[in-house]
Amino acid sequence: MLGEACTTHHIDVTDEQMNLFVSDLMGHMTLREKIGQLNLPSGGDITTGTVKNGKLSEMIRKQEIGGFFNVKGIDKIYELQRLAVEESRLKIPLLVGADVIHGYETIFPIPLALSCSWDTLAVEKMARISAIEASADGINWTFSPMVDICRDARWGRIAEGSGEDPYLGSLMAKAYVRGYQGKNLQQNDEILSCVKHFALYGASESGRDYNTVDMSRLRMYNEYLAPYKAAVDAGVGSVMSSFNIVDGIPATANKWLLSDLLRKEWGFKGLLVTDYNSIAEMSSHGIAPLKEASVRSLQAGTDMDMVSFGFLNTLEESLQSGEVTEEQINTACRRVLEVKYKLGLFDNPYKYCDTLRASKQLYTTEHRSIARSIASETFVLLKNEKSLLPISAKGKIALIGPMANARNNMCGMWSMMCNPSKHRTLLEGMRSAIGNKGEVLYAKGSNIFYDENREKTATGMRPLDRGDNQTLLKEALQTADRADVIVAALGECSEMSGESASRTTLEIPDAQRDLLKALVKTGKPVVLLLFTGRPLVLTEEAVNIPSILNVWFGGSEAGDAIADVLFGKVNPSGKLTTSFPRSVGQLPLYYNSHNTSRPDPDKNVFNRYTSNYLEDSNEPLYPFGYGLSYTHFQYDNMVLSSNVLKKGEKLTVSVIVTNKGNYDGCEVVQLYLHDIYADVVRPVKELKDFKRIFLKKGESREVRFVITEEDLKFYNSNLQYIYETGDFEVMVGTNSRDIQSKTFFAE
Ligand code: NOJ
């Protein structure tokens, strides 16, 4: 992926026109005004008083900001834009940013869940709708997609990305960018996308947020960089640097990363913004106080300073003392202005301020119904003993658990623009689905945690009502007693994943685990609906609970979407894009790992002097690519068109997939490759292609994949992107573990 030729420049304005315009404008700008363009404050932090009189307004009038973010509402944004283009000297319009990462008012599942659909068209559609809604509310720039590969479920931000795989992650990255930016940013519902966090943020040591990252170039190039590069290739207009260090230097000031790799090697021409306050935070990092940090960051290639006010307040002085050049400031300013030009803001500064659109295009019936159907594609059926699911929409169902009726917890992290009072909870969704054919009984059952303080920390800004631990359990058992089947809705609350939500344990929180055990003890069938923003350790549940449906955080329509799957209106088809560990001690854990010199010969027992653990196997509980369906897909007759791949030619792999069960359904057929011997150790398998197919019950289909030299390439020890002749293993299957394989020789 990284080896592809450089950028496709999708933004359709002639560079020459733009250059003339920007040069002319810059010719009229003072140094202070140019530096002002590099300043990106958070509206939330500094809008004091009314919009007209706040500090932000003053800065706009003085042309001391290039844009702002975190302001909700078309009227406020309109007014701020008006100040910029009517009350400032040069009338330069503003960028208006927001973290619209899985929907705006119509909220879609969290990105990790979205990736489990393996449906790039669905992701593109969700990004399109996000852009339509956000732009209708005045926003012209979204800080999405987040494409950090993550292999450690302790990291809360795993929820924001597309999982552990560079290939799938790259396809998703492109889909987001296409969806947000549309054809060429010319329409008023096409907004600037910002790929983040560049780079390697997902490899934070021990999954602790903001922690150190240290990685070889080989690993970067082969395993971590591809999704960022894919976004650049898709024409993403902006990039956000990450909080972490890369080779000991914070990404914010890392010249190799921001200039040599991103701009020179990959040809990125857009806007580079820092993450929140990260120039100022280079002081805590131990690099330099604000002034020097600002110099280093600008010199490394940063254009915009998010929140630190380092550029605005120190660059003039640094210019005088010769630490930065005017050319460096001009270059950054030019890039900010270019983005505004590409967005068409100079032609029409109110392009994204059509106040009529907001009332018509937010949270529409159409958007909600798409969100509902996409949500149902993202749920992953982890276990379904004796086909307990789907349950019939009749009789008495006990819905028990703290997530069952938690209105403010359905959407997941980064959904501050949503309006939970309009959403249906799971209880409401199930009741509406069942109508008068049956009864859904409800009990909260438990708190999130027994301990109130612990719960407070976990729920953050979305607290849940607490009850007495004993009483809740008693009520749960009484409710369960009256029912034919129990649906337990529990797991993490929404603020337990996302930024600054790292964990050292990954079990279901204590009070809920006990609740679940007590429910199982009743002897009634129990379905676990697991709410989570990350893989959890489900080792016990996998043994004791007959059916587990992982529903992540499904967005504003989750209540209905879960009911659709629970009652069988929709057959689940999600597949994991992140490995579920057996224990925290296995982390980091990922399917595309390397063989050691001493591979584990038997996965089920401990083998001394081989690479394994005393207590547990190396295998995940649920592997990458895994996910069941209400039906069963059988794979037969894997055929390779030849056992030699000749230079410049291609190979075809085919397999017959048959829907053997009683439901129509979707299956994601996966293709993996393994380079058996190579200059550098290669992963035991790597996803290279997949096909998401729909099969009616009883239907069979031949699924074909084409393999070319491109699929065999990797970065060798000299960082050359090549393939080596020799033997390869090709694998096809329903997940990364259950596969059939054949070998071929590449000439
Ligand atoms: C910090 C986060 O790391 C980043 O993802 C986000 O876009 C910014 N804050 C702005 O809210």
Coordinates of C-alpha atoms and ligand atoms in Angstrom, one line a residue, residues 42 69-70 98-99 101 142-144 146 157 160 194 196-197 201 209-210 240-243 274-277 306-307 414 416 499, ligand 1:
S42 CA -10.9 26.1 20.8
F69 CA -13.3 24.5 16.7
N70 CA -15.7 23.2 19.3
A98 CA -15.1 19.8 15.0
D99 CA -14.5 16.3 16.0
I101 CA -15.8 11.2 14.0
T142 CA -13.7 17.5 10.6
F143 CA -10.9 16.0 12.7
S144 CA -11.4 12.6 11.2
M146 CA -8.5 8.6 13.1
R157 CA -8.6 5.3 21.8
E160 CA -11.7 5.7 17.5
C194 CA -8.1 15.6 8.7
K196 CA -4.9 11.8 12.5
H197 CA -2.9 11.2 14.6
Y201 CA -0.1 7.1 18.3
D209 CA -2.7 7.3 26.7
Y210 CA -0.1 9.9 25.6
M240 CA -3.0 16.2 12.5
S241 CA 0.2 15.4 14.2
S242 CA 0.1 13.1 17.2
F243 CA 1.0 13.7 20.9
T274 CA -1.0 20.0 15.7
D275 CA -3.1 18.2 18.2
Y276 CA -4.6 20.0 21.2
N277 CA -2.0 22.1 23.0
M306 CA -4.1 24.1 18.0
V307 CA -4.7 25.8 21.3
W414 CA -16.9 11.8 20.7
M416 CA -21.0 15.8 21.9
E499 CA -9.3 9.7 24.8
Ligands
NOJ1 C1 -7.3 16.0 21.2 C2 -7.5 14.7 20.4 O1 -6.3 13.9 20.5 C3 -7.8 14.9 19.0 O2 -8.1 13.6 18.4 C4 -8.9 15.9 18.8 O3 -9.2 16.0 17.4 C5 -8.5 17.2 19.4 N1 -8.3 17.0 20.8 C6 -9.5 18.3 19.2 O4 -10.6 18.1 19.9

